[in-house]
Every structure is written in C-alpha cells, then in structure tokens.
PDB file of C-alpha atoms in Angstrom:
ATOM      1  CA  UNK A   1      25.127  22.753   0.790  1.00 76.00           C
ATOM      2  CA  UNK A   2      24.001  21.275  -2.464  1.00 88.00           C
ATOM      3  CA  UNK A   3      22.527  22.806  -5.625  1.00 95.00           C
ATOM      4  CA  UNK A   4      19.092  22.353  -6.427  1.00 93.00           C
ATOM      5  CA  UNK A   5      19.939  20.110  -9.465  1.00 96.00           C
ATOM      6  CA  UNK A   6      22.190  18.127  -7.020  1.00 97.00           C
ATOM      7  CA  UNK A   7      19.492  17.584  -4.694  1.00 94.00           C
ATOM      8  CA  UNK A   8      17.282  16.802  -7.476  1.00 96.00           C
ATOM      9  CA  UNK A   9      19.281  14.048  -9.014  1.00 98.00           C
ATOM     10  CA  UNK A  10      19.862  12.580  -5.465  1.00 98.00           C
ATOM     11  CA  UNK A  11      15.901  12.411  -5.338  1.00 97.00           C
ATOM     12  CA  UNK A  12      15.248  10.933  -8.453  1.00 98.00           C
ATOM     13  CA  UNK A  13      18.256   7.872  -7.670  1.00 98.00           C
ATOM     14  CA  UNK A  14      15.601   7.682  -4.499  1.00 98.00           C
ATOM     15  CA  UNK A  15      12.363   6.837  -6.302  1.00 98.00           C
ATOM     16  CA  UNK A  16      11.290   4.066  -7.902  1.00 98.00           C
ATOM     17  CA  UNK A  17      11.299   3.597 -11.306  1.00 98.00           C
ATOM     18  CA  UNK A  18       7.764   3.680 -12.102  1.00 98.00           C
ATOM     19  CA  UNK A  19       7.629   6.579 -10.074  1.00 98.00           C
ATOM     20  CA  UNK A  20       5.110   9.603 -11.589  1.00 98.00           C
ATOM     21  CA  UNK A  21       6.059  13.265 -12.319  1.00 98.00           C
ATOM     22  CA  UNK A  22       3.584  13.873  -9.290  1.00 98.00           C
ATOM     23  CA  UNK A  23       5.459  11.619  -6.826  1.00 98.00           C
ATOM     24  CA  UNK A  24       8.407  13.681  -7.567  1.00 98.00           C
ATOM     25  CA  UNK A  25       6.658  17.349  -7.687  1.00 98.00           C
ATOM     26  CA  UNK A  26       5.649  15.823  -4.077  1.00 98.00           C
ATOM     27  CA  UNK A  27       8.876  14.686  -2.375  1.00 98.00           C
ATOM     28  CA  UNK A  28      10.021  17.848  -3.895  1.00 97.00           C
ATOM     29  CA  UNK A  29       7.551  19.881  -2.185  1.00 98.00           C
ATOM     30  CA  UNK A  30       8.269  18.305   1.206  1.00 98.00           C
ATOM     31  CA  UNK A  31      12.021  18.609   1.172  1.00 96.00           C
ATOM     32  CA  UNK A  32      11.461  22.102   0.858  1.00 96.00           C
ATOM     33  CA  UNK A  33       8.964  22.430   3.505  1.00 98.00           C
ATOM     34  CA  UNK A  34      11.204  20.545   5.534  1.00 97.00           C
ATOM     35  CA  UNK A  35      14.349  22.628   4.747  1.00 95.00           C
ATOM     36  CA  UNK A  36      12.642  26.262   5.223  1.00 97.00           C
ATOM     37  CA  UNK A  37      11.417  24.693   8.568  1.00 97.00           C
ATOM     38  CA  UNK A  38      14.584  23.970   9.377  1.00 97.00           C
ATOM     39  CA  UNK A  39      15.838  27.613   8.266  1.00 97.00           C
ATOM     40  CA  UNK A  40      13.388  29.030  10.426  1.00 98.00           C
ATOM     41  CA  UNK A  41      13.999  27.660  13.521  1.00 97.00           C
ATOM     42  CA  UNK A  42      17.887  28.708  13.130  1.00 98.00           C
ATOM     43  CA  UNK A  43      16.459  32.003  12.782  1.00 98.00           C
ATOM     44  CA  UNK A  44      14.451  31.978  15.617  1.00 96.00           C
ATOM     45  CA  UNK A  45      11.149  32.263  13.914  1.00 96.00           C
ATOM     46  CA  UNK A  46       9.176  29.408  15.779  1.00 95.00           C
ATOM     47  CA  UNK A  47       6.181  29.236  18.515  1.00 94.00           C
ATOM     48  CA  UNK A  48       6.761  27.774  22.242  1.00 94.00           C
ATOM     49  CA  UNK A  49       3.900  25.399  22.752  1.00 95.00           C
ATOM     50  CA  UNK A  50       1.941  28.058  24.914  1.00 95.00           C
ATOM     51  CA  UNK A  51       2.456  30.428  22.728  1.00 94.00           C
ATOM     52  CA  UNK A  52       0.623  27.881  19.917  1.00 92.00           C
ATOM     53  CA  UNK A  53      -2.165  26.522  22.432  1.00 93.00           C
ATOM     54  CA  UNK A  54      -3.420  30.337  23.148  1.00 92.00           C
ATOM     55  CA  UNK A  55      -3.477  31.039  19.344  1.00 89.00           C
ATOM     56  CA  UNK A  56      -5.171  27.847  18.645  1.00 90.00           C
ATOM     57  CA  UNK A  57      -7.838  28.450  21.470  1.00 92.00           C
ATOM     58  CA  UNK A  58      -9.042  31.506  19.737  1.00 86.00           C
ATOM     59  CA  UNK A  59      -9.960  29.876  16.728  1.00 85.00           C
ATOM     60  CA  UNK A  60     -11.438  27.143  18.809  1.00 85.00           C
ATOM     61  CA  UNK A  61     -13.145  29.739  20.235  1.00 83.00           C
ATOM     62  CA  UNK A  62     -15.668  31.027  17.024  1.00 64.00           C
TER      63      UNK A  62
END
C-alpha cells in the first residue's frame, strides 16, 4: 500500500502542467471515494440491487 504523499506525487506526475489546485483537490477527492468504495465492499458493506430498487422506490414514492 502506498503513503498518502506517495500517492500524491504519483498524481501530480499524472496531471498536466497547467493543471489548477482544484483539478488536483478533485482527482484527489475521487481516488478516495474510489478507494473507501473499494474498502467497503471487502467488508461487506454494499446493497444487492433489490435491496437498492426497494429503498429507491420509497423515495420515489413521496
């Protein structure tokens, strides 16, 4: 696994050079996302789809 600063260097030889503070705050942003998704479903802590399509109706619902 890689440090944060690691993973933050590997990003930044990634972008562009013209690339703005936001662009990185961004990517950054979605690799996370992407890696506590990833943690999750390890863990078990996902929906089935049926499970998702009931909740959703609900709301549908008001």
């Amino acid at each position: 696994m890689q440090t944060a600063k690691n993973e933050v260097a590997d990003l930044l030889k990634r972008l562009p050079d013209n690339c703005t503070l936001e662009d990185v705050q961004y990517h950054l942003y979605v690799i996370q996302k992407i890696e506590r998704g990833l943690k999750d479903e390890e863990e078990g802590r996902v929906y089935e789809e049926k499970e998702i399509e009931k909740k959703m109706s609900k709301w549908l619902e008001k």
